[in-house]
mmCIF file of C-alpha atoms in Angstrom:
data_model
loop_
_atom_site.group_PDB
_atom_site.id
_atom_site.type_symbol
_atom_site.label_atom_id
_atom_site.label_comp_id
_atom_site.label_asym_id
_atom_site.label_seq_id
_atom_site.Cartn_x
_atom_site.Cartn_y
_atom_site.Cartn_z
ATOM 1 C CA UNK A 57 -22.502 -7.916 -13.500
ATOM 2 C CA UNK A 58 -21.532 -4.496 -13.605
ATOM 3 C CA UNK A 59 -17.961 -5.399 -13.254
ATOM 4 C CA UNK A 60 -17.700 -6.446 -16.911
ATOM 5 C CA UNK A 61 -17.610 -2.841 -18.132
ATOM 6 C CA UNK A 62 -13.682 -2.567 -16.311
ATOM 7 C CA UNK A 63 -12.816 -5.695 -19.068
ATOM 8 C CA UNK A 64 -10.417 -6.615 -16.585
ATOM 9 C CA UNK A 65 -8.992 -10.207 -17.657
ATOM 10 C CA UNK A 66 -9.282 -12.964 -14.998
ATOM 11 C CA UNK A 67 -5.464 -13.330 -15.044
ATOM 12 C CA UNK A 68 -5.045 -9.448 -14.266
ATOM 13 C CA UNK A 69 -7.514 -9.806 -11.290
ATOM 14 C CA UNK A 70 -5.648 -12.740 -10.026
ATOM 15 C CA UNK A 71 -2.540 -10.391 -9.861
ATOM 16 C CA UNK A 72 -4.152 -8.412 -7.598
ATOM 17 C CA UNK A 73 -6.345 -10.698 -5.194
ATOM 18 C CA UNK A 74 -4.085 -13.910 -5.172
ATOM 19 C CA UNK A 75 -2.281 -12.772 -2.394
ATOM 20 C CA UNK A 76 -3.862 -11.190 0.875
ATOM 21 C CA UNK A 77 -7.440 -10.670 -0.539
ATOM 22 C CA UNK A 78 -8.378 -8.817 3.407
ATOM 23 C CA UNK A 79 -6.586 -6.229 4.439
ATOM 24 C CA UNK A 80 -3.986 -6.690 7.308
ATOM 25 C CA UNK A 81 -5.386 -4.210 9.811
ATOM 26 C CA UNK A 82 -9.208 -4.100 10.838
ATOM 27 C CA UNK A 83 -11.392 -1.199 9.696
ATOM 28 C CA UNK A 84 -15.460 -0.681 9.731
ATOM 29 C CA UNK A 85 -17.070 -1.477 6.777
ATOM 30 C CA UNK A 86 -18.810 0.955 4.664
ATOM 31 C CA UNK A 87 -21.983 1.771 4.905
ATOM 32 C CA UNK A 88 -22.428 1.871 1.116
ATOM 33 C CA UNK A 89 -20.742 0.083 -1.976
ATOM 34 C CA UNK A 90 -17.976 0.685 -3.225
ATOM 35 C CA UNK A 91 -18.664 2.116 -6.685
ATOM 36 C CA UNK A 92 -16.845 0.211 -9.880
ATOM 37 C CA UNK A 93 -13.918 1.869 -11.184
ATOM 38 C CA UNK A 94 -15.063 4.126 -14.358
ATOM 39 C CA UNK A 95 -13.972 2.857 -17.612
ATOM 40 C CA UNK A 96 -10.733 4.730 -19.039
ATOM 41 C CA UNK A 97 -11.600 4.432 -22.523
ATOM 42 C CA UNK A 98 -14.642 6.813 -22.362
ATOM 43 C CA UNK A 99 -13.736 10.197 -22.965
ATOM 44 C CA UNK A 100 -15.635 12.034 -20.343
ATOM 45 C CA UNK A 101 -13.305 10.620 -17.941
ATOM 46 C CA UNK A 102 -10.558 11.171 -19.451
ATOM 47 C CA UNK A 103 -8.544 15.142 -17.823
ATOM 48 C CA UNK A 104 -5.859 16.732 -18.851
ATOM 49 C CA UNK A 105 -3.742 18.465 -15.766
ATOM 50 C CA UNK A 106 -0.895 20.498 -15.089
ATOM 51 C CA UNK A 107 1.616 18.961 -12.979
ATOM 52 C CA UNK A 108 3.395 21.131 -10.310
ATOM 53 C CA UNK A 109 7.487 21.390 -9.579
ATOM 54 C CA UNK A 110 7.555 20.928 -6.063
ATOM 55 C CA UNK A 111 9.477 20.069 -2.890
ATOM 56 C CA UNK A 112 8.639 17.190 -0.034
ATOM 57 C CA UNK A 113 9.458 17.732 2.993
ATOM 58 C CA UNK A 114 8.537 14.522 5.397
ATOM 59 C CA UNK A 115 9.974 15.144 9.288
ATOM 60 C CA UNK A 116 12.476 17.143 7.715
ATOM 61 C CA UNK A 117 14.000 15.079 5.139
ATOM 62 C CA UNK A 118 13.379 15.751 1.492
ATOM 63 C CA UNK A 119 11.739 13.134 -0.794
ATOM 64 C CA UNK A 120 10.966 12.186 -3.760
ATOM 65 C CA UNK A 121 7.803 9.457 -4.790
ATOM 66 C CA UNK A 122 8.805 6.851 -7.050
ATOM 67 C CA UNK A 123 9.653 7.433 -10.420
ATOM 68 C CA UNK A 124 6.519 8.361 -12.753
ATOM 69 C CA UNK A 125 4.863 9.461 -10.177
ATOM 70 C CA UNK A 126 3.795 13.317 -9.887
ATOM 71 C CA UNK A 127 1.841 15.757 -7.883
ATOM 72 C CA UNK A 128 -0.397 18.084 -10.289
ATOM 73 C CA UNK A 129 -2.886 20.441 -10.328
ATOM 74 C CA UNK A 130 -6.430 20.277 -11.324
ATOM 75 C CA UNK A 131 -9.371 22.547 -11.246
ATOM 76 C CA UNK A 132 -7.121 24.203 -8.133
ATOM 77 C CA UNK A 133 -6.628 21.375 -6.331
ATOM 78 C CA UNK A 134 -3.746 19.920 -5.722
ATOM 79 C CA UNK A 135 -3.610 16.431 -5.826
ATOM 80 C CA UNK A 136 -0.960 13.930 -4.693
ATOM 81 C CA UNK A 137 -0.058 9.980 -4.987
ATOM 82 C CA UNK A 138 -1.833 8.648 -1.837
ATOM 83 C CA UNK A 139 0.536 5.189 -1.512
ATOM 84 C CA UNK A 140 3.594 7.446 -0.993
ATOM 85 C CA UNK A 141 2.291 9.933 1.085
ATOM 86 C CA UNK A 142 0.577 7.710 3.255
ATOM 87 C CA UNK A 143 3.924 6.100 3.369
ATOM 88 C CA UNK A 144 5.701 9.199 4.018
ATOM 89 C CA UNK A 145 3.497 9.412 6.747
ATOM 90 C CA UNK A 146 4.278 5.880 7.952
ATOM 91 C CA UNK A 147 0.649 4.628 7.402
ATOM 92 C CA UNK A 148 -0.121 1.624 6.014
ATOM 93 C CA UNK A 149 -2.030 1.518 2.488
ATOM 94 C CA UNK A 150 -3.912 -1.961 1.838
ATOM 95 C CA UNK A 151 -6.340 -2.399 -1.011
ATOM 96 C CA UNK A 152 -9.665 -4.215 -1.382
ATOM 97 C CA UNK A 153 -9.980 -5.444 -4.800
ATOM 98 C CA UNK A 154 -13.355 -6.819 -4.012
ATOM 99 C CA UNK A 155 -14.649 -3.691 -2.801
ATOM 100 C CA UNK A 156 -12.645 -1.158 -4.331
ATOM 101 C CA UNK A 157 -11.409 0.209 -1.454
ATOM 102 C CA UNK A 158 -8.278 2.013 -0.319
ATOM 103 C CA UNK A 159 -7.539 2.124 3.678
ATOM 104 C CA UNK A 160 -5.227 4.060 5.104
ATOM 105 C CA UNK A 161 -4.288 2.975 8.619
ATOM 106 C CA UNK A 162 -1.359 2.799 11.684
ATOM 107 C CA UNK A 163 1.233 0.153 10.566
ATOM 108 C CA UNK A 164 1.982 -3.018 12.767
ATOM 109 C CA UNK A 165 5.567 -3.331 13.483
ATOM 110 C CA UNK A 166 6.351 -5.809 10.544
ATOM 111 C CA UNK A 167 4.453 -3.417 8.258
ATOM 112 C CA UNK A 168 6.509 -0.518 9.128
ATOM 113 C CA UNK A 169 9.875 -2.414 8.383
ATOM 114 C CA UNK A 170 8.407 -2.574 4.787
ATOM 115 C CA UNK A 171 7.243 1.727 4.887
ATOM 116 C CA UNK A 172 10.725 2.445 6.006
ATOM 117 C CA UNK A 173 12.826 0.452 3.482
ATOM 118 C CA UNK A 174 10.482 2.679 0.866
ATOM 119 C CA UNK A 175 11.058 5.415 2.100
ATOM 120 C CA UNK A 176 14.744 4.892 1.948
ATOM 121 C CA UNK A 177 14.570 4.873 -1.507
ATOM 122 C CA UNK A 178 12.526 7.745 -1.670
ATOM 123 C CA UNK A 179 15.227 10.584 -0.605
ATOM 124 C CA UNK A 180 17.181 10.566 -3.681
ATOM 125 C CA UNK A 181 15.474 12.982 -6.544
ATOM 126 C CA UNK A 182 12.851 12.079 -8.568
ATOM 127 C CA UNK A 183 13.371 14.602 -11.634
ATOM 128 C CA UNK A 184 8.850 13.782 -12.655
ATOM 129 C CA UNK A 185 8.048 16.526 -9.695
ATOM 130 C CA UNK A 186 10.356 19.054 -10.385
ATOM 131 C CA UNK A 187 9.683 19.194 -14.388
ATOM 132 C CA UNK A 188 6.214 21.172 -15.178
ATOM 133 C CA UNK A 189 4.286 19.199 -18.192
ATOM 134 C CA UNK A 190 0.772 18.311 -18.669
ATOM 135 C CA UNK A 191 -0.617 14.708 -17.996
ATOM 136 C CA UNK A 192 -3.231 12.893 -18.833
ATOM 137 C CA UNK A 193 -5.243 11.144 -16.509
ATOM 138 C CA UNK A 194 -8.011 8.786 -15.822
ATOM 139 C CA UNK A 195 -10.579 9.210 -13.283
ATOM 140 C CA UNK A 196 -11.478 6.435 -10.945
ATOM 141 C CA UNK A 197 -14.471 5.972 -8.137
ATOM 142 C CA UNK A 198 -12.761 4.371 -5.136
ATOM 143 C CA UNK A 199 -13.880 4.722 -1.785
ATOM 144 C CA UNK A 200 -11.715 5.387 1.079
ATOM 145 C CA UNK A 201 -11.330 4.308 4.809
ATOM 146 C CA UNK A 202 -8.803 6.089 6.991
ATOM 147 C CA UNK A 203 -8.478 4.670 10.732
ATOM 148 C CA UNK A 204 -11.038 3.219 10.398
ATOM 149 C CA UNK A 205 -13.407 5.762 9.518
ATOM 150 C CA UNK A 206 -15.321 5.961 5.874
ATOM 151 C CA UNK A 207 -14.393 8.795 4.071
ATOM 152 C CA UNK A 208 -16.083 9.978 1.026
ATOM 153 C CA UNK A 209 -14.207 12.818 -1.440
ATOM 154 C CA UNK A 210 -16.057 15.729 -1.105
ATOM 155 C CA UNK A 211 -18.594 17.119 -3.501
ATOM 156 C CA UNK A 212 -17.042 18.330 -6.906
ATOM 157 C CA UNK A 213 -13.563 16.218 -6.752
ATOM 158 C CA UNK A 214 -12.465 13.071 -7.575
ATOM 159 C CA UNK A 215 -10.044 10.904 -7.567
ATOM 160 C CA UNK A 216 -7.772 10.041 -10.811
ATOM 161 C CA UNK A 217 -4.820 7.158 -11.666
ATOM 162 C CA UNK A 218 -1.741 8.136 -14.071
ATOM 163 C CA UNK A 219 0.362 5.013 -15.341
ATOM 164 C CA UNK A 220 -0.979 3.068 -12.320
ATOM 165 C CA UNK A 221 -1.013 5.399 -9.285
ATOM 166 C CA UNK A 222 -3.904 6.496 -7.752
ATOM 167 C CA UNK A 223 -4.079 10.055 -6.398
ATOM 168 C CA UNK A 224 -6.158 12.453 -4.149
ATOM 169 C CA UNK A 225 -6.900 15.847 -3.688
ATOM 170 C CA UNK A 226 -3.966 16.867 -0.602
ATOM 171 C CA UNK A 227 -6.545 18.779 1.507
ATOM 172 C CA UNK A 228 -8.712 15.539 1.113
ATOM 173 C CA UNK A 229 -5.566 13.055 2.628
ATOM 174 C CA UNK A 230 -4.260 15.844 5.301
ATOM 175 C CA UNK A 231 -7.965 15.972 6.993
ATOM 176 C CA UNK A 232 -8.704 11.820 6.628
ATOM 177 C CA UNK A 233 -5.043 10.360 7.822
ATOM 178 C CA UNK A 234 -5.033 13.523 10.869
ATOM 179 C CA UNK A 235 -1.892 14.783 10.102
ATOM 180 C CA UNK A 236 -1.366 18.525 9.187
ATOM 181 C CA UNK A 237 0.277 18.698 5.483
ATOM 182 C CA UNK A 238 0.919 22.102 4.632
ATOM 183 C CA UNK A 239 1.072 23.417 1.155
ATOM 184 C CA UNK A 240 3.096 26.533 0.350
ATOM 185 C CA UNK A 241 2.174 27.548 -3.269
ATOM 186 C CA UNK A 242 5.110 30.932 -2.754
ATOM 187 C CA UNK A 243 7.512 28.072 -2.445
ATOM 188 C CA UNK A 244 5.749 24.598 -4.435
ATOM 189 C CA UNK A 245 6.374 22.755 -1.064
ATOM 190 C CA UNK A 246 4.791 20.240 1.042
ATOM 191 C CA UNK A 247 5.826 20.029 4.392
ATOM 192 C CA UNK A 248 4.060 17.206 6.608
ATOM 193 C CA UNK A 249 5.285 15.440 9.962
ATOM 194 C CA UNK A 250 4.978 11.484 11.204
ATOM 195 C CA UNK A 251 2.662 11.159 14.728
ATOM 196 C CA UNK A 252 6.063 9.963 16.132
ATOM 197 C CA UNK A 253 8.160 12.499 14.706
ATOM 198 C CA UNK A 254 6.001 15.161 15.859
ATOM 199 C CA UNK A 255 6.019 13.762 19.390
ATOM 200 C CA UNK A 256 9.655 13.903 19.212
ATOM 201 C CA UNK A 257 9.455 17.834 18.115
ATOM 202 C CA UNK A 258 7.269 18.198 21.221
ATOM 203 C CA UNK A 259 8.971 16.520 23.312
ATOM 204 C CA UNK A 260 12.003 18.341 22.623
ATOM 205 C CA UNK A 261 10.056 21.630 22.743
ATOM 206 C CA UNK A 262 8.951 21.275 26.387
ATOM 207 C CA UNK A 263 12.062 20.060 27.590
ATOM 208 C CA UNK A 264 12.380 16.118 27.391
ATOM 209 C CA UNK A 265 14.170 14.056 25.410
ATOM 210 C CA UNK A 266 12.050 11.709 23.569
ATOM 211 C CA UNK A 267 11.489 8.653 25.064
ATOM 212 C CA UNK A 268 12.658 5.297 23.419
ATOM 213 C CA UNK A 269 9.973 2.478 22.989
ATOM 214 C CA UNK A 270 11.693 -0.678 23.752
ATOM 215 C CA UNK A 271 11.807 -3.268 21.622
ATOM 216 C CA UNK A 272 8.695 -5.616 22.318
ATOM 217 C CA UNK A 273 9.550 -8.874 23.378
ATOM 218 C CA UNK A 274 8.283 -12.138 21.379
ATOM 219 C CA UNK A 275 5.552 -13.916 23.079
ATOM 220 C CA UNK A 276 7.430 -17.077 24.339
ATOM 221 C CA UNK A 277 4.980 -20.104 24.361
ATOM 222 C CA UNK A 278 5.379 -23.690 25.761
ATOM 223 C CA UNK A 279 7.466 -26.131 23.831
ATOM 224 C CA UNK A 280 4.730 -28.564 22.145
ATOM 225 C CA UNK A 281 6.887 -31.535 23.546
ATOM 226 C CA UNK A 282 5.524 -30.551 27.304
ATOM 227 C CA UNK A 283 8.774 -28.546 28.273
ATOM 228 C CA UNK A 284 9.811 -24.980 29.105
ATOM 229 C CA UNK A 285 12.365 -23.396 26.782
ATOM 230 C CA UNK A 286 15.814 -24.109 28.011
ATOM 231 C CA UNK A 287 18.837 -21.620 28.402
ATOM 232 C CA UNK A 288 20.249 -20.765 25.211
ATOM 233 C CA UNK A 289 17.630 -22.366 23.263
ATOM 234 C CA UNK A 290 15.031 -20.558 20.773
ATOM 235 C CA UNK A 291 11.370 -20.577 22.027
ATOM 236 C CA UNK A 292 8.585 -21.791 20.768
ATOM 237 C CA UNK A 293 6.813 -18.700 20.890
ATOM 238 C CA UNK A 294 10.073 -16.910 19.128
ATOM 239 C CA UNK A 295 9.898 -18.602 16.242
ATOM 240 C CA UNK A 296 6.311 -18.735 15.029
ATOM 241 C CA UNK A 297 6.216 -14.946 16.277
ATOM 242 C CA UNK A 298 8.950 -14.016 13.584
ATOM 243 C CA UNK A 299 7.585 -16.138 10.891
ATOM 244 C CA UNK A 300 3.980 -14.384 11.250
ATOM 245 C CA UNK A 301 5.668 -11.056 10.956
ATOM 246 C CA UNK A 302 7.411 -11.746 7.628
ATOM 247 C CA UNK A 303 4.607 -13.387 6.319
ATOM 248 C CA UNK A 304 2.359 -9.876 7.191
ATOM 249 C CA UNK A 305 5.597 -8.066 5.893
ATOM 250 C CA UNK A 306 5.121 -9.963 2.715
ATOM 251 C CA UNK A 307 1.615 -9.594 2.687
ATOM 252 C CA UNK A 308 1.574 -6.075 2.936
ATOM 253 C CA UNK A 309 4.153 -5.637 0.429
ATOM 254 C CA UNK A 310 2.860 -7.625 -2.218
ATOM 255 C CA UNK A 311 -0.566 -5.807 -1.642
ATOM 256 C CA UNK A 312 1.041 -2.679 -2.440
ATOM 257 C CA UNK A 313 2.472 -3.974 -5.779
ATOM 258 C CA UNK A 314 -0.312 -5.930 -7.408
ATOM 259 C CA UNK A 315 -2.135 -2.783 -6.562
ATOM 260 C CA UNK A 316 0.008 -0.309 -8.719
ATOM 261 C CA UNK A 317 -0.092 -3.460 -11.357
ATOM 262 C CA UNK A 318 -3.800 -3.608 -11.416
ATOM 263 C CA UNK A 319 -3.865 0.614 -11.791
ATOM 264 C CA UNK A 320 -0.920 0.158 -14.575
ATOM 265 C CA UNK A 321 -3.161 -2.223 -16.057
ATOM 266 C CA UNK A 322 -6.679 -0.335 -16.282
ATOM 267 C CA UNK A 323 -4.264 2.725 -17.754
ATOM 268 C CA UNK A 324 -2.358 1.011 -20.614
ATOM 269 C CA UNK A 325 -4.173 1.588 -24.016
ATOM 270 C CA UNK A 326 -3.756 -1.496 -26.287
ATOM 271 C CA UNK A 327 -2.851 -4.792 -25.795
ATOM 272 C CA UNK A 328 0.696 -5.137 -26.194
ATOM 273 C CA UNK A 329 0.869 -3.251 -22.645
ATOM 274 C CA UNK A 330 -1.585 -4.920 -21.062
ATOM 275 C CA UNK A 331 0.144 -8.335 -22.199
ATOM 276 C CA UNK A 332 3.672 -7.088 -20.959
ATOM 277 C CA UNK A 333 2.095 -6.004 -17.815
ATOM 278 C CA UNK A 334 0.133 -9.120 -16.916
ATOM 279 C CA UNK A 335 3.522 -11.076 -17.509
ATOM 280 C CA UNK A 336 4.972 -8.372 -15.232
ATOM 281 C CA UNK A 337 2.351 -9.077 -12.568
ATOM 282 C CA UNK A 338 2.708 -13.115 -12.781
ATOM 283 C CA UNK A 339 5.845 -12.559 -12.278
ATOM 284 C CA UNK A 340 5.896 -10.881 -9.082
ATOM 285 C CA UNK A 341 2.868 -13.292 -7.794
ATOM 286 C CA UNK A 342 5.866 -16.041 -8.691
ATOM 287 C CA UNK A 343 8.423 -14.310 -6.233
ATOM 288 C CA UNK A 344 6.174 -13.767 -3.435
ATOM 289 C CA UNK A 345 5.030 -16.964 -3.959
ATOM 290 C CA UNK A 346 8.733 -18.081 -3.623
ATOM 291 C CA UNK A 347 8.988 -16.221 -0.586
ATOM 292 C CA UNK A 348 6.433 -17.286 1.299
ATOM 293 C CA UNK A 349 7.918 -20.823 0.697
ATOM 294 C CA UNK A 350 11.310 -19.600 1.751
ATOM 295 C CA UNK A 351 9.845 -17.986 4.841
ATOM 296 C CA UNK A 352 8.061 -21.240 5.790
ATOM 297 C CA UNK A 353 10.795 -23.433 5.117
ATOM 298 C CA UNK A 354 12.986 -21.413 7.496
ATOM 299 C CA UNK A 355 10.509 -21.687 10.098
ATOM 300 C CA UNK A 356 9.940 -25.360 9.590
ATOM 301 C CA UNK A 357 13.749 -26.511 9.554
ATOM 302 C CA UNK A 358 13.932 -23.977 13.140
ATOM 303 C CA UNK A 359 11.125 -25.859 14.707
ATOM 304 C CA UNK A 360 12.642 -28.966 13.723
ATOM 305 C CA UNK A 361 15.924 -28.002 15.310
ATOM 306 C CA UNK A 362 14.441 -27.693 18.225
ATOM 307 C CA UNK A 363 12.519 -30.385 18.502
ATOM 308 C CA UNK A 364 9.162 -28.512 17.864
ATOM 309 C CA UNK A 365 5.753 -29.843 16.336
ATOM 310 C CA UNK A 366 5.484 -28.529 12.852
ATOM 311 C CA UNK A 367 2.058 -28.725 12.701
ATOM 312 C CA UNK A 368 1.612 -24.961 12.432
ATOM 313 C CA UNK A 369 3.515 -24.959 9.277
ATOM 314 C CA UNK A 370 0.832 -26.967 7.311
ATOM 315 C CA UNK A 371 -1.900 -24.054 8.586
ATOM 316 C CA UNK A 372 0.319 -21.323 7.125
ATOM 317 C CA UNK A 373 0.809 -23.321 3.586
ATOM 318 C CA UNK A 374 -3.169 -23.923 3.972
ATOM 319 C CA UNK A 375 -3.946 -20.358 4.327
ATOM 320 C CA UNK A 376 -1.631 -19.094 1.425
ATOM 321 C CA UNK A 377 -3.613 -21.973 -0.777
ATOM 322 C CA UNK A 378 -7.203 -20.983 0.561
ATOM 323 C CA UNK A 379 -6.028 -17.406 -0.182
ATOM 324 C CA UNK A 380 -4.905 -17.855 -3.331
ATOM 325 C CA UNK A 381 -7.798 -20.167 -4.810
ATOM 326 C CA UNK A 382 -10.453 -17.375 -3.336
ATOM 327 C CA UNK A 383 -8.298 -15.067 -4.762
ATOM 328 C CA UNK A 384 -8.940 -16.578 -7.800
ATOM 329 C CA UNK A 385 -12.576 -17.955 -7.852
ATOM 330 C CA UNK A 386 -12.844 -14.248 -6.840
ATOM 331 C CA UNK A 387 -11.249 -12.947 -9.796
ATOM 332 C CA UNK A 388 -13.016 -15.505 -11.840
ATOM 333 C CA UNK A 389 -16.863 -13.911 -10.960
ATOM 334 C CA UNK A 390 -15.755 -10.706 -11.113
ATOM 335 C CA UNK A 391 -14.219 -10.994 -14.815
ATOM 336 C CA UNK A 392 -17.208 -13.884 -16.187
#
């Protein structure tokens, strides 16, 4: 199979498909396949780049990406970490391991809980994009979906990971995710706006305040003993409702890390890395897998409470496990 040239051990693919193998929102499938990730260790494919001191401005708060991360320049193009700018731009990032596939897409509400904790941590400075030094990076064939929509890099660029991100050419993100992101080389800024955030600005520019989106309500369905929820007393419908969103909340989150794991993992050299980094990535499969049996234990004792059928509780612990052994039967092929 081609996928042995990657050398990818089965326990580093079962970091990153254990959890969520299909992506949480729905998006066409590609008309061609996904090409394999190109080996790092071959030299043609292998860059050297010039990274940029710059300034990001997201609906008019500065930020900073995560630690390590960068935005650089390479044959004049400037490229950019796609996870936190799609972030920035309060779009959800899922990854398809089987595939090797990146979509960028509109968050659900329990998914943008998750984008805006991140981006709380992402106003203080990050010192990687305002230092000038050259990197060395690998390049990577991925191909993209944005809303939906295929999108292939154009001709000539590329897309490249550095110590487990994965970035794209900026020109290439602004015209897939449909938001304007303006680059000011006078300055070394980028300046981009959130769909709601610019609705606000509009708003406010012909007059109106904007208007507030009320809170949707949770679905309420029958109690399972044949009675209507009484006064005072949590709803069927209420409960199952906010377990389903923290499990998508945890889905999409660990997603997101055992996707910069698997990156971090194709990048590091020799073995001593890869070994720390595997043990790094088991142990964040261990803690989701400890939340998900918090979050369903909640929801169990709740139901219980109130004098609920729990039967809905075994489905979610059968999903995880069918998840998590395709996860790894997946993992299995792909590494054998």
């Amino acid at each position: 199979m081609m996928m042995k040239k990657m050398k990818i051990s089965t326990a580093a693919l079962v970091l990153l498909l254990s959890i969520g193998t299909a992506p949480l929102t729905a998006s066409a499938p590609l008309s061609v396949s996904a090409a394999p990730l190109t080996t790092a260790s071959t030299k043609s494919n292998t860059v050297k780049a010039q990274t940029q001191n710059v300034q990001m401005v997201f609906d008019s708060v500065n930020l900073s990406p995560p630690k390590g991360q960068v935005v650089f320049t390479y044959n004049n193009t400037i490229y950019v970490p796609v996870r936190f700018m799609s972030y920035a731009l309060q779009k959800t990032v899922t990854w398809d391991a089987k595939n090797l596939k990146v979509t960028v897409a509109e968050p659900s509400s329990s998914e943008l809980v998750i984008i805006k904790e991140y981006l709380m941590n992402s106003v203080n400075i990050n010192t990687d994009v305002t230092i000038s030094k050259t990197v060395k990076l690998n390049n990577v064939k991925i191909s993209f979906v944005f809303n939906g929509a295929a999108k292939a890099l154009p001709a000539g660029l590329s897309s490249y990971s550095l110590n487990g991100t994965l970035y794209v050419p900026l020109r290439f993100l602004s015209e897939s995710v449909g938001n304007v992101i303006t680059w000011d080389q006078t300055t070394k800024k980028i300046t981009a706006n959130s769909k709601t955030y610019q609705e606000q600005v509009d708003s406010k520019n012909v007059g109106k305040a904007p208007s507030s989106t009320p809170s949707p309500s949770a679905t309420t369905a029958p109690s399972q003993t044949g009675n209507g929820s009484a006064a005072g007393k949590v709803s069927y419908g209420e409960i199952t409702s906010a377990t389903e969103a923290k499990l998508n909340a945890l889905k999409a989150q660990s997603q997101s890390t055992l996707m910069s794991i698997a990156f971090e993992y194709l990048d590091a050299k020799d073995e001593a890395s890869k070994s720390s980094i595997k043990a790094k990535g088991l142990q964040q499969l261990s803690a989701f897998t400890a939340s998900f049996n918090s979050i369903v234990a909640d929801a169990e004792q709740k139901l219980k409470a109130n004098n609920y059928s729990t039967d809905i509780i075994n489905q979610y612990r059968a999903t995880f496990e069918a998840e998590l052994e395709a996860g790894k039967t997946l993992a299995e092929g792909m590494a054998g």
